[in-house]
Amino acid sequence: MAGGCWLLLLLALGRAAPPAGMLYPRETPSRERKELGGLWSFRADFSPGRDAGFVQRWYRQPLRQTGPVIDMPVPASFNDITQDPSLENYIGWVWYEKEVLLPLRWLQEDFNTRVVLRFGSAHYYSIVWVNGVQVMEHEGGHLPFEADISSIVQSSPGTPCRITVALNNTLTPYTLPPGTIQYMNDKTKYPKNYFVQNIRFDFFNYAGIHRPVVLYTTPSVYIDDITVTTTSSDNVAMVQYQVSVVGSTLYSLSLSLRDQEGKVVATGDGPAGVLKVLNPNLWWPYLMHENPGYRYSLEVKMQAQVNGALLEDLYTLPVGIRTVHVTSTQFLINGKPFYFHGVNKHEDADIRGKGFDWPVVMKDFNLLRWLGANSFRTSHYPYAEEIMDLCDAYGIVVIDECPGVGIKIPESFGNKSLQHHLVVMEELIRRDKNRPSVVMWSVANEPASELPPAAYYFKTLIAHTKALDPSRPVTFVTDVNYALDLGAPYVDVICVNSYFSWYHDPGHLEVIPLQLTTQFENWHKTYQKPIIQSEYGADSIPGLHSDPPLMFSEEYQKALLREYHSVFDKKRKEYVIGELIWNFADFMTNQGTTRVLGNKKGIFTRQRQPKSAAFVLRERYWKIANESSCLPPIIKSHTLFLK
Ligand code: BDP
């Protein structure tokens, strides 16, 4: 690779602060939506500098005219779609293109319709052109980005609109997650210009357009953002709202809050206010109430006069009324103690990689129901908005984690990284702030929080997160010793990962009770904060059996879980407020001597079939749900989940 100029190009690209709103693109009487999923044209830039696409300006004409293209499904990772190993492990710029015809009514040049192009996510760095004109750039692989493309598409009605995307999956010390490019210069060992992408996190760096791409419309004066927070006490709830409108300062706003029967329970007007709801139906987690996930509909109506015409924009936001509080020993939802019995997940499946896929999503939610899980952490990056919508609807409680994973080298704790991390938290909170399922933000997973710069880094990052959203607790997930961790003083809940008798004392299940008890006691004595065991687990190869249990057998995975559970059962009477298994399902990783076609710590296989450990966890989770629930025994009422 000549001088790594493609890497320099990536590093030099600027990054704009996020614009104000990022409402999910919903169809309403004033907004239309067109899905751009399906087959896109695709080419990976294999030129020595990976920069041919920019030198030859591939975005200026149809991609097929500048070289060969293949069909690539969207959404999907590109890595596992072909038989080409060089695409599987490709690093650098790839190009996507789609031509779309837009309805003529979107293209009237009366300037009253706004056409927006929106990507649910694309990994990692994106540059987007429409008809050869650059419309946006975005850094970060797991959050949405969009641009107003009205002026470009309205200037040539009737001709197809050509969307070109250049996407780069290279990770640097300053990206989130970070990575490094290593050039192998020993000519006796490696071919010329040989390099590898190093990462310090344990999942495959899948890349591509991973989530839905849509075009949607709004009127030219439009509701740009809505922020809702809720409080409740003594049969009265207060829904505080703020609405921002873009396009004019002369507008009126009216709001109605409807219950699930369609009855209006409160009304308001103006850009900010409080809606008072008597005898509210609270949003409850799954298995904590017979009607979990209750959401009202907040209908927001904006009217504006523009050049003599009345413009109206309507947007309906689902609103769950619930409160979250943390004490030194408890996590309270609506004033009641909540115990996280859940999982860590990945967005990961055969063939599609990290591409959004409804069948996989629904299968996963059905498995969560089967398991009796009430929560998950979005390890190790924000998940698709469609998944988050289902968590809101089903009452699955979420610890919403940003892509701060693999932050290990001192360079990744510098100001450049911190500034980017702050922006990522802004984007995440802007996207998920109104979600009742999100009860806590996680700003990182297993950073090297013992390094001196970590203290300032986490103090600043957590303060910024709390300033953006004072209504939710903030954490990060640590695997550093309690006495050395420099970020822990700033979190609300201690989230700790440990792999006793796996990475430490492998094969020695008998050390777990003592080591785990000591771990909990040290953390609680030091910080007097509640603790979640945010990861624990063991790899198992399905079908591999051994009694007495040996590592990698299904029996060992079960036995390890049971040892952990006996300590959890003692400590959850005190200050342990949750347990999240690592991992829900097996998932793909980089190749390595400790990985057999990926990480096998799933209690389900990558194809979502249960290993023996899944039954252990299922029995336990339903038992805990029945103990702590005020409901009549619900162990058989799995249908609660389905509405
Ligand atoms: C933890 C990481 C997680 C890994 C897991 C493992 O947080 O991402 O997959 O270890 O090694 O340290 O299985």
CSV table of N, CA and C and ligand atoms in Angstrom, one decimal, residues 202 380 445-446 497 499 503 535 582 587 595 599 601, ligand 1:
chain,number,residue,atom,x,y,z
A,202,ASP,N,-13.4,-7.9,20.5
A,202,ASP,CA,-13.6,-9.3,20.2
A,202,ASP,C,-14.8,-9.5,19.4
A,380,HIS,N,-21.6,-4.0,21.7
A,380,HIS,CA,-20.7,-3.0,22.2
A,380,HIS,C,-20.9,-1.7,21.4
A,445,ASN,N,-16.9,0.0,27.0
A,445,ASN,CA,-16.7,-1.4,27.5
A,445,ASN,C,-15.3,-1.7,27.7
A,446,GLU,N,-14.9,-2.1,28.9
A,446,GLU,CA,-13.5,-2.5,29.2
A,446,GLU,C,-12.4,-1.6,28.6
A,497,ASN,N,-17.1,-6.9,34.6
A,497,ASN,CA,-17.0,-8.1,33.9
A,497,ASN,C,-15.9,-9.0,34.5
A,499,TYR,N,-14.2,-13.2,34.3
A,499,TYR,CA,-14.2,-14.5,33.7
A,499,TYR,C,-13.4,-15.5,34.6
A,503,TYR,N,-10.7,-17.2,31.7
A,503,TYR,CA,-9.5,-16.5,31.4
A,503,TYR,C,-8.5,-16.6,32.6
A,535,GLU,N,-20.8,-9.0,32.6
A,535,GLU,CA,-20.4,-10.1,31.7
A,535,GLU,C,-19.9,-11.3,32.6
A,582,TRP,N,-22.7,-13.4,29.2
A,582,TRP,CA,-21.9,-13.3,28.0
A,582,TRP,C,-21.9,-14.6,27.3
A,587,PHE,N,-20.9,-15.6,18.1
A,587,PHE,CA,-20.8,-14.6,17.2
A,587,PHE,C,-19.4,-14.6,16.5
A,595,ARG,N,-10.2,-18.7,19.1
A,595,ARG,CA,-11.5,-18.6,18.5
A,595,ARG,C,-11.7,-19.7,17.5
A,599,ASN,N,-16.5,-16.5,18.6
A,599,ASN,CA,-16.6,-16.6,20.0
A,599,ASN,C,-17.8,-17.6,20.3
A,601,LYS,N,-19.2,-18.3,23.3
A,601,LYS,CA,-19.8,-18.1,24.7
A,601,LYS,C,-21.3,-18.0,24.6
B,1,BDP,C1,-14.9,-9.5,27.4
B,1,BDP,C2,-15.3,-8.5,26.3
B,1,BDP,C3,-16.2,-9.2,25.2
B,1,BDP,C4,-15.5,-10.5,24.8
B,1,BDP,C5,-15.4,-11.4,26.0
B,1,BDP,C6,-14.8,-12.7,25.6
B,1,BDP,O1,-16.0,-7.4,26.9
B,1,BDP,O2,-16.3,-8.3,24.1
B,1,BDP,O3,-16.2,-11.1,23.7
B,1,BDP,O4,-14.6,-10.8,26.9
B,1,BDP,O5,-13.6,-12.8,25.6
B,1,BDP,O6,-13.7,-9.1,28.0
B,1,BDP,O7,-15.5,-13.7,25.4
